[in-house]
XYZ file of N, CA, C and O in Angstrom:
360
model
N -1.533 -0.145 6.691
C -0.412 -0.436 7.556
C -0.390 -1.933 7.831
O -1.414 -2.531 8.112
N 0.767 -2.497 7.746
C 0.911 -3.929 7.971
C 1.763 -4.160 9.216
O 2.873 -3.647 9.313
N 1.224 -4.913 10.141
C 1.975 -5.258 11.341
C 2.966 -6.347 10.968
O 2.624 -7.324 10.298
N 4.198 -6.156 11.380
C 5.296 -7.042 11.002
C 5.111 -8.459 11.550
O 4.456 -8.675 12.568
N 5.743 -9.400 10.873
C 5.631 -10.813 11.222
C 6.078 -11.095 12.655
O 5.433 -11.869 13.365
N 7.161 -10.442 13.103
C 7.634 -10.707 14.467
C 6.628 -10.223 15.511
O 6.456 -10.851 16.553
N 5.921 -9.111 15.236
C 4.885 -8.658 16.160
C 3.677 -9.593 16.133
O 3.071 -9.852 17.167
N 3.335 -10.101 14.947
C 2.243 -11.071 14.863
C 2.564 -12.325 15.657
O 1.717 -12.859 16.365
N 3.802 -12.768 15.556
C 4.230 -13.955 16.306
C 4.133 -13.695 17.803
O 3.628 -14.531 18.555
N 4.592 -12.519 18.230
C 4.512 -12.181 19.654
C 3.060 -12.074 20.109
O 2.703 -12.543 21.192
N 2.220 -11.465 19.287
C 0.799 -11.366 19.629
C 0.200 -12.759 19.802
O -0.509 -13.021 20.773
N 0.486 -13.644 18.861
C -0.042 -15.010 18.916
C 0.426 -15.721 20.190
O -0.372 -16.353 20.888
N 1.709 -15.601 20.512
C 2.259 -16.265 21.700
C 1.629 -15.742 22.981
O 1.253 -16.515 23.864
N 1.509 -14.423 23.095
C 0.948 -13.842 24.319
C -0.548 -14.127 24.449
O -1.033 -14.392 25.546
N -1.262 -14.087 23.350
C -2.692 -14.404 23.391
C -2.896 -15.876 23.725
O -3.755 -16.229 24.530
N -2.094 -16.746 23.146
C -2.181 -18.170 23.475
C -1.863 -18.421 24.939
O -2.481 -19.281 25.570
N -0.923 -17.678 25.494
C -0.584 -17.826 26.915
C -1.783 -17.454 27.797
O -2.073 -18.136 28.792
N -2.489 -16.393 27.442
C -3.685 -15.992 28.189
C -4.751 -17.079 28.086
O -5.353 -17.471 29.093
N -4.978 -17.570 26.882
C -5.987 -18.617 26.695
C -5.618 -19.888 27.447
O -6.473 -20.516 28.073
N -4.349 -20.274 27.396
C -3.914 -21.480 28.089
C -4.032 -21.322 29.610
O -4.431 -22.254 30.309
N -3.720 -20.142 30.096
C -3.791 -19.879 31.542
C -5.225 -20.014 32.058
O -5.449 -20.526 33.147
N -6.185 -19.561 31.280
C -7.576 -19.548 31.729
C -8.407 -20.687 31.156
O -9.605 -20.753 31.436
N -7.795 -21.549 30.381
C -8.506 -22.665 29.761
C -9.097 -22.242 28.431
O -10.165 -21.621 28.387
N -8.378 -22.538 27.366
C -8.737 -22.092 26.020
C -10.212 -22.345 25.700
O -10.942 -21.427 25.334
N -10.662 -23.571 25.817
C -12.037 -23.885 25.433
C -13.040 -23.240 26.366
O -14.107 -22.798 25.935
N -12.698 -23.130 27.639
C -13.578 -22.484 28.608
C -13.800 -21.019 28.238
O -14.932 -20.518 28.274
N -12.730 -20.323 27.869
C -12.836 -18.911 27.481
C -13.669 -18.777 26.208
O -14.583 -17.945 26.136
N -13.372 -19.591 25.221
C -14.108 -19.534 23.957
C -15.594 -19.818 24.194
O -16.463 -19.096 23.692
N -15.884 -20.840 24.974
C -17.282 -21.182 25.264
C -17.992 -20.054 26.008
O -19.165 -19.783 25.743
N -17.285 -19.388 26.916
C -17.890 -18.265 27.654
C -18.307 -17.159 26.696
O -19.388 -16.587 26.826
N -17.462 -16.847 25.755
C -17.803 -15.811 24.777
C -18.913 -16.287 23.845
O -19.815 -15.512 23.510
N -18.865 -17.531 23.440
C -19.925 -18.066 22.585
C -21.292 -17.960 23.263
O -22.301 -17.688 22.606
N -21.323 -18.177 24.582
C -22.577 -18.109 25.346
C -22.934 -16.693 25.775
O -24.016 -16.459 26.291
N -22.008 -15.766 25.626
C -22.261 -14.400 26.078
C -22.099 -14.254 27.570
O -22.680 -13.366 28.184
N -21.291 -15.124 28.180
C -21.067 -15.107 29.624
C -19.793 -14.331 29.963
O -18.798 -14.893 30.413
N -19.826 -13.031 29.720
C -18.707 -12.142 30.039
C -19.295 -10.757 30.322
O -20.435 -10.472 29.941
N -18.550 -9.902 31.004
C -19.090 -8.595 31.394
C -19.584 -7.764 30.216
O -18.929 -7.686 29.178
N -20.736 -7.156 30.405
C -21.353 -6.252 29.435
C -21.615 -6.898 28.072
O -21.603 -6.232 27.045
N -21.854 -8.183 28.074
C -22.097 -8.894 26.810
C -23.353 -8.390 26.110
O -23.452 -8.466 24.882
N -24.286 -7.859 26.886
C -25.524 -7.355 26.289
C -25.291 -6.115 25.424
O -26.135 -5.757 24.607
N -24.149 -5.465 25.550
C -23.831 -4.254 24.789
C -23.024 -4.550 23.518
O -22.772 -3.652 22.724
N -22.622 -5.790 23.325
C -21.719 -6.153 22.227
C -22.470 -6.241 20.897
O -23.503 -6.902 20.800
N -21.909 -5.575 19.889
C -22.489 -5.666 18.551
C -21.645 -6.530 17.618
O -22.144 -7.057 16.641
N -20.359 -6.680 17.935
C -19.454 -7.507 17.132
C -18.675 -8.412 18.082
O -17.666 -8.001 18.670
N -19.159 -9.630 18.239
C -18.586 -10.560 19.216
C -17.124 -10.873 18.930
O -16.293 -10.874 19.840
N -16.779 -11.136 17.684
C -15.393 -11.476 17.354
C -14.455 -10.324 17.684
O -13.380 -10.529 18.245
N -14.867 -9.127 17.376
C -14.033 -7.961 17.659
C -13.844 -7.783 19.163
O -12.740 -7.533 19.635
N -14.918 -7.931 19.927
C -14.826 -7.810 21.383
C -13.875 -8.866 21.942
O -13.015 -8.585 22.770
N -14.028 -10.091 21.486
C -13.181 -11.199 21.935
C -11.714 -10.909 21.637
O -10.859 -11.026 22.512
N -11.429 -10.501 20.422
C -10.049 -10.212 20.020
C -9.435 -9.098 20.857
O -8.306 -9.226 21.341
N -10.172 -8.023 21.049
C -9.616 -6.907 21.813
C -9.535 -7.220 23.306
O -8.619 -6.756 23.982
N -10.445 -8.024 23.831
C -10.309 -8.452 25.224
C -9.020 -9.253 25.408
O -8.284 -9.051 26.380
N -8.737 -10.146 24.472
C -7.498 -10.921 24.539
C -6.276 -10.032 24.350
O -5.249 -10.200 25.035
N -6.363 -9.086 23.439
C -5.281 -8.137 23.172
C -4.869 -7.404 24.446
O -3.690 -7.346 24.791
N -5.858 -6.876 25.167
C -5.546 -6.140 26.390
C -5.176 -7.076 27.541
O -4.290 -6.750 28.341
N -5.796 -8.244 27.618
C -5.441 -9.206 28.671
C -4.002 -9.685 28.513
O -3.320 -9.981 29.494
N -3.523 -9.728 27.277
C -2.148 -10.158 27.004
C -1.147 -9.020 27.194
O 0.063 -9.224 27.045
N -1.631 -7.839 27.513
C -0.737 -6.705 27.748
C -0.085 -6.166 26.489
O 1.039 -5.656 26.531
N -0.774 -6.252 25.381
C -0.188 -5.844 24.106
C -0.475 -4.395 23.721
O 0.149 -3.865 22.804
N -1.375 -3.747 24.402
C -1.806 -2.410 24.019
C -0.679 -1.409 23.869
O -0.483 -0.825 22.803
N 0.080 -1.198 24.923
C 1.143 -0.187 24.885
C 2.253 -0.561 23.908
O 2.796 0.298 23.223
N 2.595 -1.831 23.839
C 3.676 -2.258 22.953
C 3.336 -2.001 21.484
O 4.131 -1.439 20.749
N 2.152 -2.393 21.077
C 1.753 -2.205 19.678
C 1.570 -0.719 19.377
O 1.972 -0.240 18.316
N 0.999 0.017 20.305
C 0.823 1.448 20.084
C 2.167 2.162 19.980
O 2.302 3.110 19.202
N 3.158 1.710 20.744
C 4.491 2.314 20.665
C 5.178 1.948 19.346
O 5.833 2.788 18.725
N 5.024 0.710 18.913
C 5.666 0.256 17.679
C 4.984 0.830 16.439
O 5.642 1.058 15.418
N 3.690 1.061 16.535
C 2.904 1.544 15.398
C 2.023 2.718 15.854
O 0.811 2.563 16.023
N 2.611 3.890 16.059
C 1.837 5.016 16.594
C 0.687 5.462 15.696
O -0.276 6.055 16.177
N 0.755 5.174 14.410
C -0.316 5.567 13.491
C -1.369 4.470 13.306
O -2.308 4.650 12.526
N -1.203 3.365 14.006
C -2.142 2.249 13.850
C -3.504 2.616 14.430
O -3.602 3.186 15.508
N -4.528 2.277 13.687
C -5.897 2.473 14.169
C -6.403 1.140 14.718
O -5.761 0.088 14.532
N -7.569 1.177 15.342
C -8.139 -0.073 15.838
C -8.430 -1.034 14.682
O -8.352 -2.252 14.854
N -8.712 -0.507 13.503
C -8.932 -1.376 12.335
C -7.660 -2.117 11.945
O -7.705 -3.302 11.599
N -6.514 -1.438 11.994
C -5.238 -2.091 11.688
C -4.959 -3.210 12.694
O -4.559 -4.320 12.322
N -5.165 -2.887 13.959
C -4.901 -3.871 15.009
C -5.862 -5.047 14.887
O -5.461 -6.206 15.001
N -7.127 -4.759 14.619
C -8.116 -5.830 14.492
C -7.797 -6.762 13.326
O -7.978 -7.975 13.423
N -7.297 -6.212 12.248
C -6.896 -7.047 11.107
C -5.843 -8.059 11.547
O -5.921 -9.242 11.192
N -4.881 -7.608 12.329
C -3.851 -8.524 12.837
C -4.443 -9.515 13.832
O -4.136 -10.715 13.790
N -5.304 -9.045 14.711
C -5.891 -9.920 15.733
C -6.727 -11.042 15.125
O -6.729 -12.161 15.638
N -7.415 -10.756 14.028
C -8.211 -11.820 13.381
C -7.329 -12.959 12.911
O -7.784 -14.098 12.791
N -6.069 -12.666 12.642
C -5.148 -13.709 12.185
C -4.636 -14.580 13.330
O -4.187 -15.698 13.097
N -4.673 -14.055 14.555
C -4.055 -14.791 15.662
C -5.043 -15.283 16.720
O -4.680 -16.105 17.548
N -6.268 -14.802 16.686
C -7.262 -15.199 17.697
C -8.180 -16.292 17.156
O -8.510 -16.294 15.972
N -8.627 -17.181 18.051
C -9.621 -18.178 17.632
C -10.928 -17.499 17.261
O -11.199 -16.365 17.663
N -11.743 -18.197 16.528
C -13.066 -17.686 16.143
C -14.051 -17.963 17.259
O -14.007 -19.010 17.908
N -14.955 -17.009 17.452
C -16.081 -17.218 18.362
C -17.356 -16.932 17.591
O -17.346 -16.197 16.603
N -18.428 -17.531 18.036
C -19.714 -17.388 17.354
C -20.813 -17.458 18.388
O -20.894 -18.424 19.154
N -21.631 -16.425 18.434
C -22.707 -16.366 19.428
C -23.644 -17.554 19.264
O -24.088 -17.871 18.168
N -23.917 -18.197 20.372
C -24.862 -19.316 20.402
C -26.076 -18.854 21.187
O -25.965 -18.350 22.281
N -27.218 -19.022 20.604
C -28.443 -18.588 21.296
C -29.219 -19.742 21.839
O -28.980 -20.872 21.583
């Protein structure tokens, strides 16, 4: 399943708005350091970061309504295209 270009654009805009509101680099650095709730339980940092932004941007219901057959893998594929990269720093 491929998420349409207009939805990708909307995802990018809403995720960027969340990052800008909270300080893009501050948010990225927090995830890089593992300074977020339940970070000790995370096995895939990039996936957690992407989905945290997805839900913070209020995209859950909209994407699920537009793509009722979409799995978390489909959504994650789209999110990797629009979210910044994070990398655990020890």
